[in-house]
Amino acid sequence: MAEPIEFVEKQWDSWIEKNPLGTYEHIDAEKLVEVLTKDLTYASGMDVKEYTLYQKWCEIKERYPVQEVSTLFGQDMQMIYPEQEKLINQVKSNFWMPKEPDDYAKLQPVMKLHNGDLAEKWNAIRTFSSTMKNNSNIGRNLFYTIEDEITGKYLGVLCISSDFLDLTPRDNAIGWSRDIKTSQGMINHTAIGSTIVPLQPLGYNYMGGKLLALLCLADTVQNDWKERYGDVLVGVTTTSLYGNTKSNGLSQYDGLEHWNKMGFSSGSVAFEPSRATKRMIFDWIKENHTKKYFEWWEAKNKQGLPLKRDHKNRSLHFAYPKLGIPKELTRTEHQRGIYFSPLYDNTSEYLRKEIGDDKLVKSFDTSLEALTNIWKTKYAKGRISMLKKKNTVSYETLFYDDLIYLSWEETKAKYLTQVGR
């Protein structure tokens, strides 16, 4: 529900008093346009897979910096922060690895919430186990490691986040009006699986992505959502990586039990400038459009959360036309598949505010045991049986921590074919 204007204006008056106009860093607009155009021209020359890998490479270089040091054998590269290297090694040593192909049958997945002090461990697993950029989401987030209860080994990571406000195929299927969805707060009763990443070889050998997608629907998630945010969770959304641009047109969510395909997004992939250039853009907005900057970056709602979601993308989309950046440098058409899982038979009626909590009728068993059993019997069993016949069972972990030391050209040569695994 939108915050009262007076509540936000009071924050604005207090903030502008502490940050008076004319005291901000000056950003030369011509210089900003020059470096921004250079960044976007380089990025927009890539196809979707190459750009995905490029974002991952940039992310790792920024999060895990290295420096040149002298050793007995000459010059070498070393991580600047030893604690990061220690954490990475701890994580790598705890991946689940089957000793025999049918070891998946012994797995007993559990979900461990990693908000707060444990978030950096989650971040390390997520960053290096997927070629997709590890984007932080503003708003609600539940970070889970998926672990085997018996061995304590990692199976993957999930993040359940604030749902997308606008996904037309999903909204049409629900029959959602924008007023009920946003102003009346019913969007808070759905969430999105924003990160669904199985570790390897679980993902390849056993369709581990399907296991994690099913666990997005688990009682654990529903209970944590209710306890942390006070809202009943009645449905979960996710989107595919490639949508209808993938060569075979399929996603791990297609045909997955309890997940319904809604169609494709009408959006596109936004090319991003470098971190330094983005900082210049944000400072330029602060100097030249101060009230916008305040609303997106500083203002809070009554729960203490950011007033506006997705402040980084809001800022970029606002600045590009103001600075005269051509549209062809900022976006590429790239639809994604949209999937939705209603947790109740009457989820749509609930989201339209036609019924209350007491009328909800659960659609299926969302216990960890039941969801894991679906994965084992319907997906993992057939997949590993096929791989055994072909003698193509994998024992690779595919942990991308070597990108810390690789150049962009080396990264492309080694990993471009693995984007999306």
CSV table of C-alpha atoms in Angstrom, one decimal:
chain,number,residue,atom,x,y,z
A,1,MET,CA,0.0,0.0,0.0
A,2,ALA,CA,1.3,3.5,-0.9
A,3,GLU,CA,2.7,5.5,1.9
A,4,PRO,CA,1.0,8.9,2.8
A,5,ILE,CA,2.5,11.8,1.0
A,6,GLU,CA,3.0,13.6,4.3
A,7,PHE,CA,5.1,10.7,5.7
A,8,VAL,CA,7.5,10.8,2.7
A,9,GLU,CA,7.6,14.6,2.7
A,10,LYS,CA,8.7,14.7,6.3
A,11,GLN,CA,11.6,12.4,5.4
A,12,TRP,CA,12.5,14.7,2.5
A,13,ASP,CA,12.6,17.8,4.6
A,14,SER,CA,14.9,16.1,7.1
A,15,TRP,CA,17.1,14.7,4.4
A,16,ILE,CA,17.5,17.9,2.4
A,17,GLU,CA,18.3,19.8,5.5
A,18,LYS,CA,21.3,17.5,6.1
A,19,ASN,CA,22.2,17.3,2.4
A,20,PRO,CA,21.5,20.8,1.1
A,21,LEU,CA,21.4,21.5,-2.6
A,22,GLY,CA,24.7,22.6,-4.1
A,23,THR,CA,26.9,20.4,-1.9
A,24,TYR,CA,26.9,17.3,-4.1
A,25,GLU,CA,29.7,16.1,-6.3
A,26,HIS,CA,29.5,17.7,-9.7
A,27,ILE,CA,29.3,15.3,-12.7
A,28,ASP,CA,30.1,16.7,-16.1
A,29,ALA,CA,27.2,15.6,-18.4
A,30,GLU,CA,29.3,15.5,-21.5
A,31,LYS,CA,32.0,13.3,-19.9
A,32,LEU,CA,29.2,11.1,-18.5
A,33,VAL,CA,27.6,10.6,-21.9
A,34,GLU,CA,31.0,9.8,-23.4
A,35,VAL,CA,31.9,7.0,-20.9
A,36,LEU,CA,28.3,5.7,-20.8
A,37,THR,CA,28.1,5.5,-24.6
A,38,LYS,CA,31.5,3.6,-24.7
A,39,ASP,CA,30.3,1.1,-22.0
A,40,LEU,CA,26.9,0.4,-23.7
A,41,THR,CA,28.3,0.2,-27.2
A,42,TYR,CA,30.7,-2.6,-26.0
A,43,ALA,CA,27.9,-4.4,-24.1
A,44,SER,CA,25.3,-4.1,-26.9
A,45,GLY,CA,27.6,-5.7,-29.4
A,46,MET,CA,27.3,-9.1,-27.6
A,47,ASP,CA,24.5,-11.7,-27.9
A,48,VAL,CA,22.6,-12.8,-24.8
A,49,LYS,CA,24.8,-15.6,-23.8
A,50,GLU,CA,28.1,-13.6,-24.2
A,51,TYR,CA,26.6,-10.7,-22.3
A,52,THR,CA,25.4,-13.0,-19.5
A,53,LEU,CA,28.9,-14.3,-19.1
A,54,TYR,CA,30.4,-10.8,-19.3
A,55,GLN,CA,28.2,-9.6,-16.5
A,56,LYS,CA,29.4,-12.6,-14.4
A,57,TRP,CA,33.0,-11.8,-15.1
A,58,CYS,CA,32.6,-8.2,-14.2
A,59,GLU,CA,30.7,-9.1,-11.0
A,60,ILE,CA,33.5,-11.5,-9.8
A,61,LYS,CA,36.2,-8.9,-10.6
A,62,GLU,CA,34.4,-6.3,-8.6
A,63,ARG,CA,33.5,-8.5,-5.6
A,64,TYR,CA,36.7,-10.5,-5.4
A,65,PRO,CA,39.6,-8.2,-6.3
A,66,VAL,CA,43.2,-9.4,-6.7
A,67,GLN,CA,46.6,-7.7,-6.7
A,68,GLU,CA,50.0,-8.6,-8.1
A,69,VAL,CA,52.5,-9.8,-5.6
A,70,SER,CA,56.2,-10.9,-5.7
A,71,THR,CA,57.0,-14.5,-4.9
A,72,LEU,CA,60.1,-16.7,-5.1
A,73,PHE,CA,59.0,-17.7,-8.6
A,74,GLY,CA,58.3,-14.1,-9.9
A,75,GLN,CA,55.1,-12.1,-10.1
A,76,ASP,CA,51.8,-13.7,-9.2
A,77,MET,CA,48.2,-12.7,-8.6
A,78,GLN,CA,46.7,-12.9,-5.1
A,79,MET,CA,43.3,-12.1,-3.6
A,80,ILE,CA,43.3,-8.8,-1.7
A,81,TYR,CA,41.1,-10.1,1.1
A,82,PRO,CA,42.3,-13.5,2.5
A,83,GLU,CA,39.0,-14.1,4.3
A,84,GLN,CA,37.3,-14.3,0.9
A,85,GLU,CA,39.6,-17.0,-0.3
A,86,LYS,CA,39.1,-18.9,3.0
A,87,LEU,CA,35.3,-18.7,2.6
A,88,ILE,CA,35.5,-19.9,-1.0
A,89,ASN,CA,37.6,-22.9,-0.1
A,90,GLN,CA,35.2,-23.8,2.8
A,91,VAL,CA,32.3,-23.7,0.4
A,92,LYS,CA,34.0,-25.7,-2.3
A,93,SER,CA,34.9,-28.5,0.1
A,94,ASN,CA,31.3,-29.0,1.1
A,95,PHE,CA,29.6,-29.7,-2.2
A,96,TRP,CA,27.6,-33.0,-2.5
A,97,MET,CA,29.2,-35.5,-4.8
A,98,PRO,CA,27.8,-38.9,-5.5
A,99,LYS,CA,30.0,-41.9,-5.0
A,100,GLU,CA,27.7,-44.0,-7.1
A,101,PRO,CA,25.2,-42.8,-9.7
A,102,ASP,CA,22.1,-43.9,-7.7
A,103,ASP,CA,23.2,-42.0,-4.5
A,104,TYR,CA,20.6,-39.4,-5.2
A,105,ALA,CA,18.0,-41.8,-3.8
A,106,LYS,CA,19.6,-41.4,-0.3
A,107,LEU,CA,19.3,-37.6,-0.3
A,108,GLN,CA,17.2,-35.9,2.3
A,109,PRO,CA,17.1,-32.2,1.4
A,110,VAL,CA,16.7,-29.6,4.1
A,111,MET,CA,16.4,-25.8,3.7
A,112,LYS,CA,18.6,-23.5,5.8
A,113,LEU,CA,17.8,-19.8,6.0
A,114,HIS,CA,20.9,-17.7,5.5
A,115,ASN,CA,19.7,-14.1,6.1
A,116,GLY,CA,21.9,-12.0,8.3
A,117,ASP,CA,25.4,-13.1,9.3
A,118,LEU,CA,25.3,-16.2,7.1
A,119,ALA,CA,24.4,-14.3,3.9
A,120,GLU,CA,28.1,-14.1,2.7
A,121,LYS,CA,28.4,-17.8,2.6
A,122,TRP,CA,25.2,-18.0,0.5
A,123,ASN,CA,26.6,-15.2,-1.8
A,124,ALA,CA,29.8,-17.2,-2.4
A,125,ILE,CA,27.9,-20.3,-3.4
A,126,ARG,CA,25.5,-18.4,-5.6
A,127,THR,CA,28.2,-16.2,-7.3
A,128,PHE,CA,30.5,-19.1,-8.3
A,129,SER,CA,28.0,-21.8,-9.1
A,130,SER,CA,26.0,-20.0,-11.8
A,131,THR,CA,26.9,-18.1,-14.9
A,132,MET,CA,24.0,-15.7,-14.2
A,133,LYS,CA,24.9,-12.5,-12.3
A,134,ASN,CA,24.1,-12.6,-8.6
A,135,ASN,CA,21.8,-9.6,-8.5
A,136,SER,CA,20.7,-8.4,-5.1
A,137,ASN,CA,16.9,-7.7,-4.8
A,138,ILE,CA,15.5,-4.7,-2.9
A,139,GLY,CA,12.6,-5.7,-0.7
A,140,ARG,CA,11.8,-9.1,0.8
A,141,ASN,CA,14.3,-11.8,0.5
A,142,LEU,CA,14.6,-15.3,2.0
A,143,PHE,CA,18.0,-16.8,1.2
A,144,TYR,CA,18.3,-20.6,1.5
A,145,THR,CA,21.1,-23.1,1.1
A,146,ILE,CA,19.7,-26.5,0.2
A,147,GLU,CA,21.7,-29.2,2.1
A,148,ASP,CA,21.6,-33.0,2.5
A,149,GLU,CA,20.4,-33.7,6.1
A,150,ILE,CA,22.5,-36.8,6.3
A,151,THR,CA,25.9,-35.6,5.0
A,152,GLY,CA,25.5,-31.8,5.5
A,153,LYS,CA,26.7,-31.2,2.0
A,154,TYR,CA,25.4,-28.4,-0.2
A,155,LEU,CA,22.9,-29.2,-3.0
A,156,GLY,CA,22.1,-25.7,-4.2
A,157,VAL,CA,20.8,-22.2,-3.3
A,158,LEU,CA,17.4,-20.5,-3.4
A,159,CYS,CA,16.3,-17.0,-3.0
A,160,ILE,CA,12.6,-16.2,-2.6
A,161,SER,CA,12.0,-12.5,-3.2
A,162,SER,CA,9.3,-9.8,-3.6
A,163,ASP,CA,7.4,-10.7,-6.7
A,164,PHE,CA,7.5,-8.8,-10.0
A,165,LEU,CA,4.8,-6.1,-10.0
A,166,ASP,CA,3.8,-6.5,-13.7
A,167,LEU,CA,3.8,-9.8,-15.6
A,168,THR,CA,0.8,-9.5,-17.9
A,169,PRO,CA,0.2,-13.2,-18.7
A,170,ARG,CA,0.3,-14.1,-15.0
A,171,ASP,CA,-1.9,-11.1,-14.0
A,172,ASN,CA,-4.4,-11.9,-16.7
A,173,ALA,CA,-4.7,-15.5,-15.6
A,174,ILE,CA,-5.3,-14.4,-12.0
A,175,GLY,CA,-7.7,-11.7,-13.1
A,176,TRP,CA,-5.8,-9.1,-11.1
A,177,SER,CA,-6.6,-5.4,-11.2
A,178,ARG,CA,-3.6,-3.1,-10.6
A,179,ASP,CA,-5.3,-1.4,-7.7
A,180,ILE,CA,-5.9,-4.7,-5.8
A,181,LYS,CA,-2.4,-6.0,-6.7
A,182,THR,CA,-0.4,-2.9,-5.7
A,183,SER,CA,-2.4,-0.3,-3.8
A,184,GLN,CA,-4.2,-2.9,-1.8
A,185,GLY,CA,-1.0,-4.9,-1.2
A,186,MET,CA,-2.1,-8.3,-2.6
A,187,ILE,CA,1.3,-8.6,-4.5
A,188,ASN,CA,2.7,-9.3,-1.0
A,189,HIS,CA,0.9,-12.6,-1.0
A,190,THR,CA,3.0,-13.9,-3.9
A,191,ALA,CA,6.8,-14.2,-4.2
A,192,ILE,CA,9.3,-15.0,-6.9
A,193,GLY,CA,11.9,-17.7,-7.1
A,194,SER,CA,14.6,-15.1,-8.0
A,195,THR,CA,17.5,-17.6,-7.6
A,196,ILE,CA,17.0,-21.3,-8.3
A,197,VAL,CA,20.5,-22.7,-8.7
A,198,PRO,CA,21.4,-26.4,-8.2
A,199,LEU,CA,25.1,-27.3,-7.7
A,200,GLN,CA,26.8,-29.6,-10.1
A,201,PRO,CA,26.8,-32.4,-10.8
A,202,LEU,CA,23.3,-32.6,-9.1
A,203,GLY,CA,21.9,-30.2,-11.7
A,204,TYR,CA,23.2,-32.1,-14.7
A,205,ASN,CA,23.0,-35.7,-13.5
A,206,TYR,CA,19.7,-35.5,-11.7
A,207,MET,CA,17.7,-32.5,-13.0
A,208,GLY,CA,18.6,-30.7,-9.7
A,209,GLY,CA,17.0,-27.5,-11.0
A,210,LYS,CA,13.6,-29.2,-10.9
A,211,LEU,CA,14.2,-30.2,-7.2
A,212,LEU,CA,15.0,-26.6,-6.3
A,213,ALA,CA,12.0,-25.2,-8.2
A,214,LEU,CA,9.8,-27.6,-6.3
A,215,LEU,CA,11.3,-26.6,-3.0
A,216,CYS,CA,10.3,-23.0,-3.7
A,217,LEU,CA,6.8,-24.2,-2.9
A,218,ALA,CA,7.7,-25.9,0.4
A,219,ASP,CA,6.1,-25.4,3.8
A,220,THR,CA,9.4,-24.0,5.0
A,221,VAL,CA,9.1,-21.1,2.6
A,222,GLN,CA,5.5,-20.5,3.3
A,223,ASN,CA,6.1,-20.5,7.1
A,224,ASP,CA,9.2,-18.3,6.9
A,225,TRP,CA,7.3,-15.8,4.6
A,226,LYS,CA,4.4,-15.6,7.1
A,227,GLU,CA,6.7,-15.3,10.2
A,228,ARG,CA,9.0,-12.7,8.7
A,229,TYR,CA,6.6,-10.6,6.7
A,230,GLY,CA,3.2,-11.3,8.1
A,231,ASP,CA,1.5,-12.3,4.8
A,232,VAL,CA,0.1,-15.6,3.8
A,233,LEU,CA,2.0,-16.9,0.7
A,234,VAL,CA,-0.5,-18.3,-1.8
A,235,GLY,CA,1.5,-18.4,-5.1
A,236,VAL,CA,5.1,-18.4,-6.4
A,237,THR,CA,6.3,-17.0,-9.7
A,238,THR,CA,9.6,-17.6,-11.6
A,239,THR,CA,10.9,-16.8,-15.0
A,240,SER,CA,13.2,-18.9,-17.4
A,241,LEU,CA,16.6,-17.8,-18.4
A,242,TYR,CA,16.2,-17.8,-22.2
A,243,GLY,CA,12.4,-18.0,-22.9
A,244,ASN,CA,11.6,-18.6,-26.5
A,245,THR,CA,15.2,-17.6,-27.6
A,246,LYS,CA,16.7,-20.9,-26.4
A,247,SER,CA,17.6,-23.2,-29.2
A,248,ASN,CA,15.2,-26.0,-28.2
A,249,GLY,CA,12.6,-23.7,-26.7
A,250,LEU,CA,12.4,-25.6,-23.4
A,251,SER,CA,13.1,-24.6,-19.8
A,252,GLN,CA,13.6,-26.7,-16.7
A,253,TYR,CA,10.2,-25.5,-15.6
A,254,ASP,CA,8.3,-26.7,-18.7
A,255,GLY,CA,6.2,-29.7,-17.7
A,256,LEU,CA,7.3,-29.5,-14.0
A,257,GLU,CA,4.6,-30.7,-11.7
A,258,HIS,CA,2.8,-27.9,-9.8
A,259,TRP,CA,4.3,-25.2,-12.1
A,260,ASN,CA,2.1,-23.7,-14.8
A,261,LYS,CA,3.4,-21.8,-17.9
A,262,MET,CA,1.8,-18.5,-18.3
A,263,GLY,CA,3.4,-17.3,-21.5
A,264,PHE,CA,6.3,-15.0,-22.1
A,265,SER,CA,7.4,-11.6,-20.7
A,266,SER,CA,7.1,-8.6,-22.9
A,267,GLY,CA,10.3,-7.1,-21.4
A,268,SER,CA,13.8,-7.1,-22.6
A,269,VAL,CA,17.4,-7.4,-21.3
A,270,ALA,CA,18.9,-4.0,-20.3
A,271,PHE,CA,22.6,-3.6,-21.0
A,272,GLU,CA,24.4,-2.2,-18.0
A,273,PRO,CA,27.4,0.2,-17.9
A,274,SER,CA,30.4,-0.5,-15.6
A,275,ARG,CA,30.1,0.0,-11.9
A,276,ALA,CA,32.2,3.3,-12.0
A,277,THR,CA,29.9,4.7,-14.8
A,278,LYS,CA,26.8,3.7,-12.8
A,279,ARG,CA,28.1,5.5,-9.8
A,280,MET,CA,28.5,8.6,-12.0
A,281,ILE,CA,24.9,8.3,-13.2
A,282,PHE,CA,23.6,8.0,-9.7
A,283,ASP,CA,25.6,11.1,-8.6
A,284,TRP,CA,24.4,13.0,-11.7
A,285,ILE,CA,20.8,12.2,-10.7
A,286,LYS,CA,21.5,13.4,-7.1
A,287,GLU,CA,22.8,16.7,-8.4
A,288,ASN,CA,20.3,17.4,-11.2
A,289,HIS,CA,17.1,15.5,-10.1
A,290,THR,CA,17.5,15.5,-6.3
A,291,LYS,CA,14.0,14.7,-5.4
A,292,LYS,CA,14.0,11.6,-7.6
A,293,TYR,CA,17.3,10.5,-6.1
A,294,PHE,CA,15.8,10.9,-2.6
A,295,GLU,CA,12.7,8.9,-3.4
A,296,TRP,CA,14.6,6.0,-5.0
A,297,TRP,CA,17.7,5.9,-2.8
A,298,GLU,CA,16.9,7.3,0.6
A,299,ALA,CA,13.2,7.3,1.4
A,300,LYS,CA,11.7,4.4,3.5
A,301,ASN,CA,8.3,3.1,4.0
A,302,LYS,CA,6.8,2.6,7.5
A,303,GLN,CA,8.4,-0.8,7.8
A,304,GLY,CA,11.8,0.7,7.3
A,305,LEU,CA,12.3,-0.8,3.9
A,306,PRO,CA,13.1,1.2,0.7
A,307,LEU,CA,10.1,3.2,-0.5
A,308,LYS,CA,10.7,2.3,-4.1
A,309,ARG,CA,11.8,-1.1,-5.4
A,310,ASP,CA,14.6,-1.6,-7.9
A,311,HIS,CA,16.2,1.8,-7.4
A,312,LYS,CA,19.3,1.0,-9.6
A,313,ASN,CA,17.3,0.1,-12.7
A,314,ARG,CA,14.8,3.0,-12.0
A,315,SER,CA,17.8,5.3,-12.0
A,316,LEU,CA,19.3,3.9,-15.2
A,317,HIS,CA,16.0,3.9,-17.1
A,318,PHE,CA,15.4,7.5,-16.0
A,319,ALA,CA,18.9,8.8,-16.9
A,320,TYR,CA,19.3,7.3,-20.4
A,321,PRO,CA,16.7,9.4,-22.2
A,322,LYS,CA,17.6,12.5,-20.2
A,323,LEU,CA,21.2,12.1,-21.4
A,324,GLY,CA,20.2,11.3,-24.9
A,325,ILE,CA,21.4,7.7,-25.0
A,326,PRO,CA,20.0,5.8,-28.0
A,327,LYS,CA,17.5,3.0,-27.2
A,328,GLU,CA,19.4,0.5,-29.3
A,329,LEU,CA,22.4,0.8,-26.9
A,330,THR,CA,20.3,0.2,-23.8
A,331,ARG,CA,18.1,-2.8,-24.5
A,332,THR,CA,17.7,-5.9,-26.5
A,333,GLU,CA,14.5,-7.8,-27.1
A,334,HIS,CA,14.7,-11.0,-25.0
A,335,GLN,CA,11.5,-12.6,-23.7
A,336,ARG,CA,11.5,-14.9,-20.8
A,337,GLY,CA,9.1,-17.7,-20.0
A,338,ILE,CA,6.8,-16.9,-17.1
A,339,TYR,CA,5.7,-19.7,-14.7
A,340,PHE,CA,3.4,-19.6,-11.7
A,341,SER,CA,2.5,-22.1,-9.0
A,342,PRO,CA,-0.8,-21.5,-7.2
A,343,LEU,CA,-0.5,-23.1,-3.7
A,344,TYR,CA,-4.2,-23.2,-3.2
A,345,ASP,CA,-7.1,-24.3,-5.4
A,346,ASN,CA,-8.6,-20.8,-5.0
A,347,THR,CA,-5.4,-18.7,-5.1
A,348,SER,CA,-6.8,-16.5,-7.8
A,349,GLU,CA,-9.9,-15.7,-5.8
A,350,TYR,CA,-7.8,-14.9,-2.8
A,351,LEU,CA,-5.5,-12.6,-4.8
A,352,ARG,CA,-8.6,-10.8,-6.1
A,353,LYS,CA,-9.8,-10.3,-2.5
A,354,GLU,CA,-12.9,-12.3,-3.1
A,355,ILE,CA,-12.2,-14.7,-0.2
A,356,GLY,CA,-10.2,-14.5,3.1
A,357,ASP,CA,-7.6,-16.7,4.7
A,358,ASP,CA,-10.2,-19.0,6.2
A,359,LYS,CA,-11.5,-20.1,2.8
A,360,LEU,CA,-8.2,-21.1,1.3
A,361,VAL,CA,-8.0,-24.8,0.1
A,362,LYS,CA,-4.5,-26.3,-0.3
A,363,SER,CA,-3.8,-27.7,-3.7
A,364,PHE,CA,-1.1,-30.3,-2.9
A,365,ASP,CA,1.3,-31.6,-0.3
A,366,THR,CA,4.0,-29.0,0.2
A,367,SER,CA,6.1,-30.9,2.7
A,368,LEU,CA,9.8,-31.3,1.9
A,369,GLU,CA,9.3,-35.1,1.8
A,370,ALA,CA,6.5,-35.0,-0.7
A,371,LEU,CA,8.2,-32.5,-3.0
A,372,THR,CA,11.5,-34.4,-2.8
A,373,ASN,CA,9.8,-37.6,-3.7
A,374,ILE,CA,8.3,-36.1,-6.8
A,375,TRP,CA,11.8,-35.1,-7.9
A,376,LYS,CA,13.3,-38.5,-7.2
A,377,THR,CA,10.6,-40.6,-8.9
A,378,LYS,CA,9.5,-38.4,-11.8
A,379,TYR,CA,12.8,-36.7,-12.8
A,380,ALA,CA,16.0,-37.8,-11.2
A,381,LYS,CA,15.5,-41.5,-11.7
A,382,GLY,CA,14.9,-41.3,-15.4
A,383,ARG,CA,17.6,-38.8,-16.0
A,384,ILE,CA,20.4,-40.8,-14.3
A,385,SER,CA,19.2,-44.0,-15.9
A,386,MET,CA,19.6,-42.4,-19.3
A,387,LEU,CA,23.1,-41.0,-18.5
A,388,LYS,CA,24.3,-44.4,-17.2
A,389,LYS,CA,23.2,-46.1,-20.5
A,390,LYS,CA,25.1,-43.5,-22.5
A,391,ASN,CA,28.1,-43.5,-20.1
A,392,THR,CA,27.9,-39.8,-19.7
A,393,VAL,CA,27.4,-39.4,-15.9
A,394,SER,CA,29.3,-36.3,-14.8
A,395,TYR,CA,31.5,-35.7,-11.7
A,396,GLU,CA,32.3,-32.1,-12.5
A,397,THR,CA,31.5,-29.4,-9.9
A,398,LEU,CA,31.6,-26.4,-12.3
A,399,PHE,CA,32.5,-23.9,-9.7
A,400,TYR,CA,33.6,-20.7,-11.4
A,401,ASP,CA,36.0,-19.3,-8.9
A,402,ASP,CA,38.9,-19.4,-11.4
A,403,LEU,CA,37.3,-16.3,-13.0
A,404,ILE,CA,38.9,-14.3,-10.2
A,405,TYR,CA,42.2,-14.7,-12.1
A,406,LEU,CA,41.1,-15.1,-15.8
A,407,SER,CA,41.0,-12.3,-18.4
A,408,TRP,CA,37.8,-11.7,-20.3
A,409,GLU,CA,39.2,-13.4,-23.4
A,410,GLU,CA,40.3,-16.4,-21.3
A,411,THR,CA,36.9,-16.5,-19.7
A,412,LYS,CA,35.0,-16.5,-23.0
A,413,ALA,CA,37.2,-19.3,-24.4
A,414,LYS,CA,36.7,-21.5,-21.4
A,415,TYR,CA,33.1,-20.9,-20.3
A,416,LEU,CA,31.0,-19.4,-23.1
A,417,THR,CA,29.6,-22.8,-24.0
A,418,GLN,CA,28.5,-23.4,-20.4
A,419,VAL,CA,26.3,-20.3,-19.9
A,420,GLY,CA,23.0,-21.4,-18.5
A,421,ARG,CA,24.1,-24.7,-17.0
